[in-house]
mmCIF file with all atom_site columns, C-alpha atoms in Angstrom:
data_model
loop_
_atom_site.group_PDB
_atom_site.id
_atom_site.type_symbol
_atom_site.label_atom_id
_atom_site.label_alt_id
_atom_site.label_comp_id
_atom_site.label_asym_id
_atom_site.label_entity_id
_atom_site.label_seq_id
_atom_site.pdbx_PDB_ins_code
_atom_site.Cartn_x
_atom_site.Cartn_y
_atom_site.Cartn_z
_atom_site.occupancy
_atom_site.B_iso_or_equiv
_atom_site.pdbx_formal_charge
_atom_site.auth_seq_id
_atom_site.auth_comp_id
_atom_site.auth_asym_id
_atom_site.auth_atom_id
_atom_site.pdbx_PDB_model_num
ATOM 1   C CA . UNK A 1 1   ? 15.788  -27.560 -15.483 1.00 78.00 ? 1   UNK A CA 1
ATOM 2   C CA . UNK A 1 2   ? 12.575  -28.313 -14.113 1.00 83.00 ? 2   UNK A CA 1
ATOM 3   C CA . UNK A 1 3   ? 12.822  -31.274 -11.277 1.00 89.00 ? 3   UNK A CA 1
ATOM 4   C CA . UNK A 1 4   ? 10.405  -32.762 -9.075  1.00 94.00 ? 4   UNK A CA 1
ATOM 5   C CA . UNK A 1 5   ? 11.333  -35.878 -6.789  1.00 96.00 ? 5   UNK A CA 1
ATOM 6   C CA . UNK A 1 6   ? 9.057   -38.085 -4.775  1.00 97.00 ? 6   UNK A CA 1
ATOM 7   C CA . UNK A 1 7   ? 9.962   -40.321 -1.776  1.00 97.00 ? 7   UNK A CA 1
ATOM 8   C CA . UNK A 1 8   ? 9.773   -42.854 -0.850  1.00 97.00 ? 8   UNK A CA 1
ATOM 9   C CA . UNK A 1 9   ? 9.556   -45.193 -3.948  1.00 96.00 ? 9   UNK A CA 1
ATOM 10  C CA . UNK A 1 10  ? 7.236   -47.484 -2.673  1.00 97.00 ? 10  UNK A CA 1
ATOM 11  C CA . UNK A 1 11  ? 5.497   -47.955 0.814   1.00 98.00 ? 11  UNK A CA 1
ATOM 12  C CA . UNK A 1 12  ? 3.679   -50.943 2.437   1.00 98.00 ? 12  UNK A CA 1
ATOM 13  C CA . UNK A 1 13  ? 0.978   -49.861 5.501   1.00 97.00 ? 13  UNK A CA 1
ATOM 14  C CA . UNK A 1 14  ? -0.981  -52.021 7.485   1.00 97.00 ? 14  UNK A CA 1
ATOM 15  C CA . UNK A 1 15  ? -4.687  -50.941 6.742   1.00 97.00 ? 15  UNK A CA 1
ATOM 16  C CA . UNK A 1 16  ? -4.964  -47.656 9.557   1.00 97.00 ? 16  UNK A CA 1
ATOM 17  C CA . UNK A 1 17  ? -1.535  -46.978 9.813   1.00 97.00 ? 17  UNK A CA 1
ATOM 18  C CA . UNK A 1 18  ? -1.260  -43.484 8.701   1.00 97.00 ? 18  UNK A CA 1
ATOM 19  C CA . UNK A 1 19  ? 1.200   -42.097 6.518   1.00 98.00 ? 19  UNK A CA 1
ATOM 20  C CA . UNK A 1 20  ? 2.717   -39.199 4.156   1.00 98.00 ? 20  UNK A CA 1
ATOM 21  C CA . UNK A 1 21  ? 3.984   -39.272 1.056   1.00 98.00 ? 21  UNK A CA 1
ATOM 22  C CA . UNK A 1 22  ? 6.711   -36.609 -0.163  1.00 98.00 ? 22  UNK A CA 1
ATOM 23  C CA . UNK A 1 23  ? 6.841   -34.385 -3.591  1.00 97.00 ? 23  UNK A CA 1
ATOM 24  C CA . UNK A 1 24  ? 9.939   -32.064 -3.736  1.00 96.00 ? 24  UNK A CA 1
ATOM 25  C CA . UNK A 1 25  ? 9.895   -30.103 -6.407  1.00 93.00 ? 25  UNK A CA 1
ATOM 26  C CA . UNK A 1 26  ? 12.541  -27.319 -8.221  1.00 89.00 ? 26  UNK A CA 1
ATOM 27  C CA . UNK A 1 27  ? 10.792  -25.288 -11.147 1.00 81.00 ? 27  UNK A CA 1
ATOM 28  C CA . UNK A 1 28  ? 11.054  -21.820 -12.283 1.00 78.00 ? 28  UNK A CA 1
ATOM 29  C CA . UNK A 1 29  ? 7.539   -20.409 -11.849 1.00 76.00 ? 29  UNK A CA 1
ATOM 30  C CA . UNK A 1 30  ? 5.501   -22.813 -10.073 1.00 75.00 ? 30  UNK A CA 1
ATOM 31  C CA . UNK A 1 31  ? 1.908   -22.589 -11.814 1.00 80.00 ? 31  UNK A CA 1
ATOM 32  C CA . UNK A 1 32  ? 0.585   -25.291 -9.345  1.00 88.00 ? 32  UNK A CA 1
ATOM 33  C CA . UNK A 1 33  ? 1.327   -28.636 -7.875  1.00 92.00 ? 33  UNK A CA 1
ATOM 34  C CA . UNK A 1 34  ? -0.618  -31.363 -8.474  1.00 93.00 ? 34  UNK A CA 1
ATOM 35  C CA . UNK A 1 35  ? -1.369  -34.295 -6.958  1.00 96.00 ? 35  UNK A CA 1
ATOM 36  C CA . UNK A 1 36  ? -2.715  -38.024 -9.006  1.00 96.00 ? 36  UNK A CA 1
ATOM 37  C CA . UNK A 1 37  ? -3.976  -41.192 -7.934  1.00 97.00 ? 37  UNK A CA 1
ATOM 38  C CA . UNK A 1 38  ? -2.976  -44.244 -10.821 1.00 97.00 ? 38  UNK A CA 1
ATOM 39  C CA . UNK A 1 39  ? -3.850  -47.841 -10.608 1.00 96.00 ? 39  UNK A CA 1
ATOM 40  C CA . UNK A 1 40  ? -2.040  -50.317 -12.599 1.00 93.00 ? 40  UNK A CA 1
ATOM 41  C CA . UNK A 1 41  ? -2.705  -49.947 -16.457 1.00 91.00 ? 41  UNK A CA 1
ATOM 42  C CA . UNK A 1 42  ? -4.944  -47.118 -16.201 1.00 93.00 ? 42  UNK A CA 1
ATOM 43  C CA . UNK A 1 43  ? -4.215  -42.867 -16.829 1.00 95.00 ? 43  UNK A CA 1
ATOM 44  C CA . UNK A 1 44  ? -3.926  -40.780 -13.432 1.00 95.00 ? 44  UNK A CA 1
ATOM 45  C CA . UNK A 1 45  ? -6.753  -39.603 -11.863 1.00 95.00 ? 45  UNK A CA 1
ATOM 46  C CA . UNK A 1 46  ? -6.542  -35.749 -10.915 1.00 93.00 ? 46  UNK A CA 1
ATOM 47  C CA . UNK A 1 47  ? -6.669  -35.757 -6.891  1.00 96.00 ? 47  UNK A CA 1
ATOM 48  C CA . UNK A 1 48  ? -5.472  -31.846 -5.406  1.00 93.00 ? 48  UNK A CA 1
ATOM 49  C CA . UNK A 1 49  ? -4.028  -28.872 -7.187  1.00 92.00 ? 49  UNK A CA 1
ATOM 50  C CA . UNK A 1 50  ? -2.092  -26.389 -5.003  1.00 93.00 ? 50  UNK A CA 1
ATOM 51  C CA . UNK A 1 51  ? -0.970  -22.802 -5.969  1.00 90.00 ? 51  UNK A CA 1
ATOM 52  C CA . UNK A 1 52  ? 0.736   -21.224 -3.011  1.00 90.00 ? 52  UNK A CA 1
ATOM 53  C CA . UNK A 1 53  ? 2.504   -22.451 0.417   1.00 92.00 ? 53  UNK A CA 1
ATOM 54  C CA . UNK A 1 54  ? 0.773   -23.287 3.206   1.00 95.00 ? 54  UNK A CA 1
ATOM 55  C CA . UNK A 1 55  ? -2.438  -24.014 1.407   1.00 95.00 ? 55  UNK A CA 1
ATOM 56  C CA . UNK A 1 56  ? -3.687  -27.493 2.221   1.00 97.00 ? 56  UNK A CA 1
ATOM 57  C CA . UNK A 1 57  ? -6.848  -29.718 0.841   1.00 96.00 ? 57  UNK A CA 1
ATOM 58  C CA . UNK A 1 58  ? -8.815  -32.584 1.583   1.00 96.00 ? 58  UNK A CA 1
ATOM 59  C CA . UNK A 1 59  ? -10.501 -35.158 0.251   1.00 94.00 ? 59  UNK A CA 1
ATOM 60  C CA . UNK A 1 60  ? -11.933 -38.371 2.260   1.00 95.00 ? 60  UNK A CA 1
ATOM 61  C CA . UNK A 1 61  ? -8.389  -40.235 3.902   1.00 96.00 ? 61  UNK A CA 1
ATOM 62  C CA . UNK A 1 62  ? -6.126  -37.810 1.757   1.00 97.00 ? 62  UNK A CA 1
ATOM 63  C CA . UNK A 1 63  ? -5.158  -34.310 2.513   1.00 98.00 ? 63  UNK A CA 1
ATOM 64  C CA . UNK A 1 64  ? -1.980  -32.444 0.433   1.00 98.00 ? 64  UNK A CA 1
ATOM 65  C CA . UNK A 1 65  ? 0.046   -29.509 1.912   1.00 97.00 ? 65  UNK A CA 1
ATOM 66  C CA . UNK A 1 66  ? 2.465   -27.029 0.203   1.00 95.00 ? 66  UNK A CA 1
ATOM 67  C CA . UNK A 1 67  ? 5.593   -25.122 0.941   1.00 93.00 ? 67  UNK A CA 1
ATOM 68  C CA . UNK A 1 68  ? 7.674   -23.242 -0.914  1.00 89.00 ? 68  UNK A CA 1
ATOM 69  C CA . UNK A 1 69  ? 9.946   -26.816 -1.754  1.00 91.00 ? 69  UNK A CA 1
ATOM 70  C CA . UNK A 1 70  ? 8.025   -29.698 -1.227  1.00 95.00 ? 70  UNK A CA 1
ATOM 71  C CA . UNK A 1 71  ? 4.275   -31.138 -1.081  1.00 96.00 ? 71  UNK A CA 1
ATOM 72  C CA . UNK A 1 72  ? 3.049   -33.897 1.649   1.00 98.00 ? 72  UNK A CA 1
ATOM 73  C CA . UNK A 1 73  ? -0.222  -36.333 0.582   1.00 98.00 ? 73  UNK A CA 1
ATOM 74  C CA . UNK A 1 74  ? -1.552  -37.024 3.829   1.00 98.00 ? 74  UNK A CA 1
ATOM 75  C CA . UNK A 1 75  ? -2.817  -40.657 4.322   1.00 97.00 ? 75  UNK A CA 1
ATOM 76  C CA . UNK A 1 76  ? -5.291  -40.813 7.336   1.00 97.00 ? 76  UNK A CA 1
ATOM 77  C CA . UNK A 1 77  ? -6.472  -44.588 7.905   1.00 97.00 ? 77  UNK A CA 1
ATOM 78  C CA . UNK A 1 78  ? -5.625  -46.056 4.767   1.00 97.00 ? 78  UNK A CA 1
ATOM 79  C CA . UNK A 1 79  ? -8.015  -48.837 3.539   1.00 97.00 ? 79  UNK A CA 1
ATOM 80  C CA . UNK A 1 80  ? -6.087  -52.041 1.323   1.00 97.00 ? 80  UNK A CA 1
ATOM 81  C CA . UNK A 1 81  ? -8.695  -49.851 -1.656  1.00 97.00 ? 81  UNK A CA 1
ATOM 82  C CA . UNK A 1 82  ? -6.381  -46.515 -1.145  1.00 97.00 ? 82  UNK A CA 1
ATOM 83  C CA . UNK A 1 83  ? -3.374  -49.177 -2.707  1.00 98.00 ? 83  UNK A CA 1
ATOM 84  C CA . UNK A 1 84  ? -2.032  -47.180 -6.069  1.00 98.00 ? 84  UNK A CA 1
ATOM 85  C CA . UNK A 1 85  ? 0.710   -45.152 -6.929  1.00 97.00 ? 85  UNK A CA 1
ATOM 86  C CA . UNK A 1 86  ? 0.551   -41.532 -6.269  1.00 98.00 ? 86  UNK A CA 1
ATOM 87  C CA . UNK A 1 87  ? 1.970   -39.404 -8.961  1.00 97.00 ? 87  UNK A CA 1
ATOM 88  C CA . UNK A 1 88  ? 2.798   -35.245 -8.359  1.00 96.00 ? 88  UNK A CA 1
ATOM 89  C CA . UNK A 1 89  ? 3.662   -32.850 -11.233 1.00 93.00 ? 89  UNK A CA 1
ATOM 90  C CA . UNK A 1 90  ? 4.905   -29.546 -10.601 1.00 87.00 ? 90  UNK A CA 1
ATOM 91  C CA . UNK A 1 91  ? 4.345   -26.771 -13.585 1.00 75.00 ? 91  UNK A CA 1
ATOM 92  C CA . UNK A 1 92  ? 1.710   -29.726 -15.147 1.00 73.00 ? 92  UNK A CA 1
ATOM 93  C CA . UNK A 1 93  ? 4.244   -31.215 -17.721 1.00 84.00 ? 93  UNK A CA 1
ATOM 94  C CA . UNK A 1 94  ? 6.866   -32.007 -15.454 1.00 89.00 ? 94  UNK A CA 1
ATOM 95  C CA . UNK A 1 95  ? 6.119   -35.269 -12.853 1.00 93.00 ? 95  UNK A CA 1
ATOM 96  C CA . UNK A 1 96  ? 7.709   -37.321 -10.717 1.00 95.00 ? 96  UNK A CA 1
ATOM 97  C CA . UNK A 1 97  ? 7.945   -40.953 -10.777 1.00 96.00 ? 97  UNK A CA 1
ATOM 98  C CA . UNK A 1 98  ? 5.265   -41.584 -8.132  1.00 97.00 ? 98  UNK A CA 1
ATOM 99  C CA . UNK A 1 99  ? 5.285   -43.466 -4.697  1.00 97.00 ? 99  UNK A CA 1
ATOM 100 C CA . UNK A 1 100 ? 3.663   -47.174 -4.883  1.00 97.00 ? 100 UNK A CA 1
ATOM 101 C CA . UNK A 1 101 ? 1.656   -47.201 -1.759  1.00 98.00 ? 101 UNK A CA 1
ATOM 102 C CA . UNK A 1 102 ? 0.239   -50.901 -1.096  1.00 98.00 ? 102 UNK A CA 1
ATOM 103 C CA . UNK A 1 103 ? -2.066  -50.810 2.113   1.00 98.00 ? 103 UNK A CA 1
ATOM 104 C CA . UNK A 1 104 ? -2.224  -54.563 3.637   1.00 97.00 ? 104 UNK A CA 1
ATOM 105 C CA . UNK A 1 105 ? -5.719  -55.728 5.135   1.00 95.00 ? 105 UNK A CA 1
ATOM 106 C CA . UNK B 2 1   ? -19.331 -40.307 -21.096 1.00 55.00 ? 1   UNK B CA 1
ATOM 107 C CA . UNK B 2 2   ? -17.418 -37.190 -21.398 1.00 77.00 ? 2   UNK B CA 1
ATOM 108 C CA . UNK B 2 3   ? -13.662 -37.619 -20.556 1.00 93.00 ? 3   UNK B CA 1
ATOM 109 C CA . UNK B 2 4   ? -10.581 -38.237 -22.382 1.00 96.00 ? 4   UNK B CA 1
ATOM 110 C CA . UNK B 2 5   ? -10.951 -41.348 -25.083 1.00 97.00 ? 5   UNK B CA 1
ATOM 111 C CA . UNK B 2 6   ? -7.468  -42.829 -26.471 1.00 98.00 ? 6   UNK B CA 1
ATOM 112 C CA . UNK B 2 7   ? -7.313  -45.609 -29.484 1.00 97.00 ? 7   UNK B CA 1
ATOM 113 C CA . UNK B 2 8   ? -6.627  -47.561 -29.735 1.00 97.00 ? 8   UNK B CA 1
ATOM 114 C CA . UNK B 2 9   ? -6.095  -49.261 -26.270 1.00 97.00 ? 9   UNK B CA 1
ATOM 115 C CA . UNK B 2 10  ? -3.629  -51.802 -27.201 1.00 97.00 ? 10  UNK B CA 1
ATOM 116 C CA . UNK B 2 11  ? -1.507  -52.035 -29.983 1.00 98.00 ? 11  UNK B CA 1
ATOM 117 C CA . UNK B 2 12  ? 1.404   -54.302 -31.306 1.00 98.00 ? 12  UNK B CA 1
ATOM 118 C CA . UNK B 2 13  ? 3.658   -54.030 -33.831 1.00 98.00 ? 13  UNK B CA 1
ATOM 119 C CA . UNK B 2 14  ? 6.546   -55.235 -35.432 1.00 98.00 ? 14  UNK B CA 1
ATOM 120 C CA . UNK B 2 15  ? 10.236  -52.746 -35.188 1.00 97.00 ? 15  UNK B CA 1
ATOM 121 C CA . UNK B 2 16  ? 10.127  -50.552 -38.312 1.00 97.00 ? 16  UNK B CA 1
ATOM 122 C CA . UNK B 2 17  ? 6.745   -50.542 -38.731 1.00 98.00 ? 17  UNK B CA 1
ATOM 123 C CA . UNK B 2 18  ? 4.629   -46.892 -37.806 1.00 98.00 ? 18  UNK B CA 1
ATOM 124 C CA . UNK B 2 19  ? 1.276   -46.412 -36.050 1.00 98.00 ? 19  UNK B CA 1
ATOM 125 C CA . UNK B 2 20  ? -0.670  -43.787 -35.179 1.00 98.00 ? 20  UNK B CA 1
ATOM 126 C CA . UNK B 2 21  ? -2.963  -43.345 -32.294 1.00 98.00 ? 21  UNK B CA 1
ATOM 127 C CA . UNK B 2 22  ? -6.140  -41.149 -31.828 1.00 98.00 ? 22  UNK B CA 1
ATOM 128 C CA . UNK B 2 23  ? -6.928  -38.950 -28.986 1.00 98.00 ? 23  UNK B CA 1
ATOM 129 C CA . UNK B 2 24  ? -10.050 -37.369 -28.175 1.00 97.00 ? 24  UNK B CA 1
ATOM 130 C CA . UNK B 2 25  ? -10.139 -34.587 -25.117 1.00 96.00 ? 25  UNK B CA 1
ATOM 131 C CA . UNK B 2 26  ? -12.656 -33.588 -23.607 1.00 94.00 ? 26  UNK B CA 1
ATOM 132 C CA . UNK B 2 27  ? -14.707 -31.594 -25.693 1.00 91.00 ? 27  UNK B CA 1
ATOM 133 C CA . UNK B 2 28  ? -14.658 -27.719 -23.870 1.00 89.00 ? 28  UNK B CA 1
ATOM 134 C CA . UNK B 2 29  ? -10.804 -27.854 -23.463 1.00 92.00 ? 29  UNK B CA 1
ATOM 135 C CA . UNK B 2 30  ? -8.434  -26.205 -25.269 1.00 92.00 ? 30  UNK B CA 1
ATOM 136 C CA . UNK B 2 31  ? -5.329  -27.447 -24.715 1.00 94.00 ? 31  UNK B CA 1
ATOM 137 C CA . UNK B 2 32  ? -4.403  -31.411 -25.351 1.00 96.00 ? 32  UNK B CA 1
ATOM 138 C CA . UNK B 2 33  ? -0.898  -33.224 -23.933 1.00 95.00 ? 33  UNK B CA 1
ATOM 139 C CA . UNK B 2 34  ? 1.229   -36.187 -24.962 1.00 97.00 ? 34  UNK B CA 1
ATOM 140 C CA . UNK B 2 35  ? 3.077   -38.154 -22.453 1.00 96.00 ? 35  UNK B CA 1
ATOM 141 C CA . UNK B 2 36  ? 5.156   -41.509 -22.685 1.00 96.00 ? 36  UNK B CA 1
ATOM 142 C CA . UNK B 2 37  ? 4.818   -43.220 -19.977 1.00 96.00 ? 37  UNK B CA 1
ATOM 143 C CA . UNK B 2 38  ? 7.185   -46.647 -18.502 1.00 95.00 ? 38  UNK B CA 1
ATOM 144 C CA . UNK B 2 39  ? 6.980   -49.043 -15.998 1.00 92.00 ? 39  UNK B CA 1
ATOM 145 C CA . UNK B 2 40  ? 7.812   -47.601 -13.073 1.00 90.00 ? 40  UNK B CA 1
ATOM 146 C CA . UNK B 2 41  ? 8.433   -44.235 -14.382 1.00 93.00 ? 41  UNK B CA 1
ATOM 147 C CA . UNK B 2 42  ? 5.892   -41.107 -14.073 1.00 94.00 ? 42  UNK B CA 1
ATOM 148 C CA . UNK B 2 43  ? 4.468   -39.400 -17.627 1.00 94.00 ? 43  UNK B CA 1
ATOM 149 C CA . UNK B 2 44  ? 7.307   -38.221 -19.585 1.00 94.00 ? 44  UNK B CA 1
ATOM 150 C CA . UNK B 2 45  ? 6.394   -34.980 -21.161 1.00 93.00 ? 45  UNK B CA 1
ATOM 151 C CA . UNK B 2 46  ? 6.280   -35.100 -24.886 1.00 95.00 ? 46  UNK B CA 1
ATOM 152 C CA . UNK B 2 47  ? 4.265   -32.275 -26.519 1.00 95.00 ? 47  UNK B CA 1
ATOM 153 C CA . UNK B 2 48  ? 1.476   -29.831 -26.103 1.00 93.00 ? 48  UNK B CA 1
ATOM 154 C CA . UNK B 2 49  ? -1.403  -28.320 -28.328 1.00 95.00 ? 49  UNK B CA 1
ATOM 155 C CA . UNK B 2 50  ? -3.544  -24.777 -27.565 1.00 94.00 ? 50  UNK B CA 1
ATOM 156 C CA . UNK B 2 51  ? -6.594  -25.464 -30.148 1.00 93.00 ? 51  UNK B CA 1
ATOM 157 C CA . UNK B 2 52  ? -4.409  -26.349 -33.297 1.00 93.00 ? 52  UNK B CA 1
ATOM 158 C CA . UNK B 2 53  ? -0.926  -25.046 -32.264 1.00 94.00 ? 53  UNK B CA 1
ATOM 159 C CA . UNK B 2 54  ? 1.607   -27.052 -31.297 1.00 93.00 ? 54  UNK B CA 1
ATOM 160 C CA . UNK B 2 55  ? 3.056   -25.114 -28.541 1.00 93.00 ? 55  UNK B CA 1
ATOM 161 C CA . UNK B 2 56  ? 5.988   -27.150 -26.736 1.00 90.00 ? 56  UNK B CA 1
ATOM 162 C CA . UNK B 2 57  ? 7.655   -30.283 -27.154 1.00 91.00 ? 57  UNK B CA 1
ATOM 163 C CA . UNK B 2 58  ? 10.082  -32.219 -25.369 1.00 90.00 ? 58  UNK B CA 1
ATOM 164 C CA . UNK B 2 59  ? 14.129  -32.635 -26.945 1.00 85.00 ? 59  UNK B CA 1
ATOM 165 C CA . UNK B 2 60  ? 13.337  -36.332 -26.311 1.00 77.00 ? 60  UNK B CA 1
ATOM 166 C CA . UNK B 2 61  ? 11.010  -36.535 -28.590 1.00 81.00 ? 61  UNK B CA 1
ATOM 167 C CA . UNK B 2 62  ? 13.271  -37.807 -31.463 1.00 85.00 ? 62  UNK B CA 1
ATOM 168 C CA . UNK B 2 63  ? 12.347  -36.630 -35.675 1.00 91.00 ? 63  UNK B CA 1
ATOM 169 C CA . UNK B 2 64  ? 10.060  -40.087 -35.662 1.00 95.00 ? 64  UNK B CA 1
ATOM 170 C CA . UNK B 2 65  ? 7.512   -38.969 -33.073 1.00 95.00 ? 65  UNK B CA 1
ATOM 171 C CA . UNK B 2 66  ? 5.046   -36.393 -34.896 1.00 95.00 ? 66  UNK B CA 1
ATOM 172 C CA . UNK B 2 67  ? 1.679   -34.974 -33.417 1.00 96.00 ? 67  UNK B CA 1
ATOM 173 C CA . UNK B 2 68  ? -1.308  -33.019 -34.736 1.00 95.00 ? 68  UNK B CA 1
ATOM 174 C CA . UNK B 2 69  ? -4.265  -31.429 -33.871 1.00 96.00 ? 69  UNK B CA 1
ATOM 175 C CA . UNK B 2 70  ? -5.633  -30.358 -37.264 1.00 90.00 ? 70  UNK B CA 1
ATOM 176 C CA . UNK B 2 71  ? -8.985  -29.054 -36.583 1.00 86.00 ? 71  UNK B CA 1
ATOM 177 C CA . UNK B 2 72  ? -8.233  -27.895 -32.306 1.00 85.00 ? 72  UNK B CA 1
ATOM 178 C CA . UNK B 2 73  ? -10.549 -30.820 -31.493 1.00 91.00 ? 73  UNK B CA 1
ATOM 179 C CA . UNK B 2 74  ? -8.829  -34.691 -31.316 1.00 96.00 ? 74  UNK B CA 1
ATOM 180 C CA . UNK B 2 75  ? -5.170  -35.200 -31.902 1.00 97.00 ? 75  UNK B CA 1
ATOM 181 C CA . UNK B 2 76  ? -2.633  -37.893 -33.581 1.00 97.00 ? 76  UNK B CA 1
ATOM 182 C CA . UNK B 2 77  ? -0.084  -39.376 -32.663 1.00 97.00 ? 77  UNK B CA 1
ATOM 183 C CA . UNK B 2 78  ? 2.636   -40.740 -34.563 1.00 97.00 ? 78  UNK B CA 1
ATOM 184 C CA . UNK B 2 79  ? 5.398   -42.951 -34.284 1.00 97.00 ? 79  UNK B CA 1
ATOM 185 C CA . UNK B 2 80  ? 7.485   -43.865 -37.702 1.00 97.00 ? 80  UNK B CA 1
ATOM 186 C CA . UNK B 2 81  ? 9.857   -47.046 -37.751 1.00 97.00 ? 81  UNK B CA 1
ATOM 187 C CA . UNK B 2 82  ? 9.516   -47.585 -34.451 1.00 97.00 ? 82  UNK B CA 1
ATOM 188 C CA . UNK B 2 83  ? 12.044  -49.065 -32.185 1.00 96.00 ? 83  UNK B CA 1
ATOM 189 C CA . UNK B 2 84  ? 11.649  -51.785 -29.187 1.00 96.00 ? 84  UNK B CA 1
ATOM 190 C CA . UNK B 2 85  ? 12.344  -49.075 -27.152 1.00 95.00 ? 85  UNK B CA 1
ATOM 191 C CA . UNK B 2 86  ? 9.129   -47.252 -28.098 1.00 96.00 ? 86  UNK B CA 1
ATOM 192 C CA . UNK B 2 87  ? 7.217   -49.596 -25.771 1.00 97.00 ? 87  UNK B CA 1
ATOM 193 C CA . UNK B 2 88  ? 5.425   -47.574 -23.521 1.00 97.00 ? 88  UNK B CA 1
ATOM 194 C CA . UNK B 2 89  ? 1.761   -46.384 -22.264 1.00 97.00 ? 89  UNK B CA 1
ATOM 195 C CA . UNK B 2 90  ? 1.114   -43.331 -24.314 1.00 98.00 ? 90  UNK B CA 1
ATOM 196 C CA . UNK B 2 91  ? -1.243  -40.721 -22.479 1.00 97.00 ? 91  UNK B CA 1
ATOM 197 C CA . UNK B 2 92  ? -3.256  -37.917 -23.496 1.00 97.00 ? 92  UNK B CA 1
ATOM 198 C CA . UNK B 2 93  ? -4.315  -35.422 -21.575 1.00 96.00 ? 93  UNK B CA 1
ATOM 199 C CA . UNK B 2 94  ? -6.625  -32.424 -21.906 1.00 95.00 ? 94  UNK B CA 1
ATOM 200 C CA . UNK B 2 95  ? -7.158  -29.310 -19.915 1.00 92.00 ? 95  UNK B CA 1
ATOM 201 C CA . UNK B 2 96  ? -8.418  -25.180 -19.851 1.00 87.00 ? 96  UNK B CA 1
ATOM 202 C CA . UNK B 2 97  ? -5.587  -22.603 -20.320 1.00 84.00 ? 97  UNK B CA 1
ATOM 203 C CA . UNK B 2 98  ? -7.161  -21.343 -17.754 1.00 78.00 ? 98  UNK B CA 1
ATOM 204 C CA . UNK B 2 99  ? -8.154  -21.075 -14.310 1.00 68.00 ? 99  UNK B CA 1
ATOM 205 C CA . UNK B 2 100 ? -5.822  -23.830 -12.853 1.00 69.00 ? 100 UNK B CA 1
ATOM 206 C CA . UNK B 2 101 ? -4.874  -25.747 -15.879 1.00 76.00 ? 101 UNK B CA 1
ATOM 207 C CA . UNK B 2 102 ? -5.346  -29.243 -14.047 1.00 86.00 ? 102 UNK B CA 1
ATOM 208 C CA . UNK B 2 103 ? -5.123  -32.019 -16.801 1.00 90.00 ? 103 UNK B CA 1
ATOM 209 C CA . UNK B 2 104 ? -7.369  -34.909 -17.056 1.00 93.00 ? 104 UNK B CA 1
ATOM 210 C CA . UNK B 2 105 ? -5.488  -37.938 -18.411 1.00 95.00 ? 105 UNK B CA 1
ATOM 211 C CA . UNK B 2 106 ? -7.087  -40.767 -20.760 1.00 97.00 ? 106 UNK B CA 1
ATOM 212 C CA . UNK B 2 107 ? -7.065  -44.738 -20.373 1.00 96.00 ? 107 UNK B CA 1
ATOM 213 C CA . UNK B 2 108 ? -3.996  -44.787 -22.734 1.00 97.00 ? 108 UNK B CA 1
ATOM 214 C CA . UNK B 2 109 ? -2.597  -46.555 -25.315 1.00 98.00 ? 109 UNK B CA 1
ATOM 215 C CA . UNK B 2 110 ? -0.119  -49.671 -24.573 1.00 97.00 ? 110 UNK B CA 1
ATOM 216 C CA . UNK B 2 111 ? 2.117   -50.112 -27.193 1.00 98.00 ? 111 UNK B CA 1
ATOM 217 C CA . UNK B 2 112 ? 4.349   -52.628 -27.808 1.00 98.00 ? 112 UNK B CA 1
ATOM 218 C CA . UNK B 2 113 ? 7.114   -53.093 -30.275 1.00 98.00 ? 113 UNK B CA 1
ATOM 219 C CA . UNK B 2 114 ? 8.430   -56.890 -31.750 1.00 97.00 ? 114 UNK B CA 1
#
């Protein structure tokens, strides 16, 4: 059975203090793993997609990284506006329950 | 604007009673998603269309959830006698199936059951 696990649950930074966020994941056939951003009330918002290990991308303060287990979201510098939970799916129907990250000004 | 539209937004409703809620996907993909989503929780998986066919869906989604997509373009929804434990944010999603297959998630519907 498809799995994919994300720690830690929730995670308070002072605004700078960089950070990573974990996605482990156990599928058969991984087709992709994907990274969201979701703020309270509101559908995720697509961030990454990566296909094979040791692929990595960026985008402003974030940057994901694959291996053949897990996925890292990068936090460079966090600003209190970066504060959301961060949702990955493995295999697009199957995600995990996200990390709340709340960055303090 | 062009992205994933859900109604309605907000919906409650008394146990036993069904609703039905509207999807619209983004209008040049193919395939549409369900999910259930709860506090604290990520989406839950519930089913899948490609165009009109209903290709996968989840063993928790219990003989009162039913979903369409008559025409390949929106879908429904539905939830029959529903249960206080159908409160939830439903999602819809829409994507290619192909070239990546990255979804693109609606505002959702909160639903919530008296």
């Amino acid at each position: 059975e498809d799995q994919v696990t994300q720690s830690p649950e929730a995670l308070r930074l002072q605004e700078g203090e960089s950070s990573s966020l974990n996605c482990s994941y156990t599928v058969s056939g991984l087709r992709g793993l994907f990274w969201y951003r979701q703020d309270p009330g509101k559908g995720p918002e697509f961030l990454f997609t990566l296909y094979s290990a040791g692929e990595e991308k960026e985008k402003e303060r974030l940057k994901a990284t694959l291996t053949k287990k897990e996925s890292f979201l990068h936090i460079t510098a966090p600003k209190p506006e970066d504060s959301a939970t961060y949702p990955c799916s493995a295999r697009q129907l199957t995600f995990g329950s996200g990390t709340q990250l709340t960055v303090l000004p | 604007d062009t992205g994933v539209s859900q109604d309605p937004r907000h919906k409650i409703t008394k146990r036993g009673q069904n609703v039905t809620f509207r999807c619209d996907p983004i209008s040049e993909h193919n395939r549409l998603y369900w999910y259930r989503q709860t506090l604290g929780q990520g989406p839950e998986f519930l089913t899948y269309f490609q165009n009109e066919a209903q290709l996968e869906k989840s063993r928790l989604l219990s003989d009162r959830f039913s979903a369409e997509r008559p025409k390949g373009s929106f879908s429904t929804l539905e939830i029959q006698r529903t249960e206080q434990g159908d409160s939830a944010m439903y999602l819809c999603a829409s994507s290619f199936s192909t070239g990546g297959e990255t979804q693109y998630f609606g505002p959702g519907t909160r639903l919530l059951v008296l």
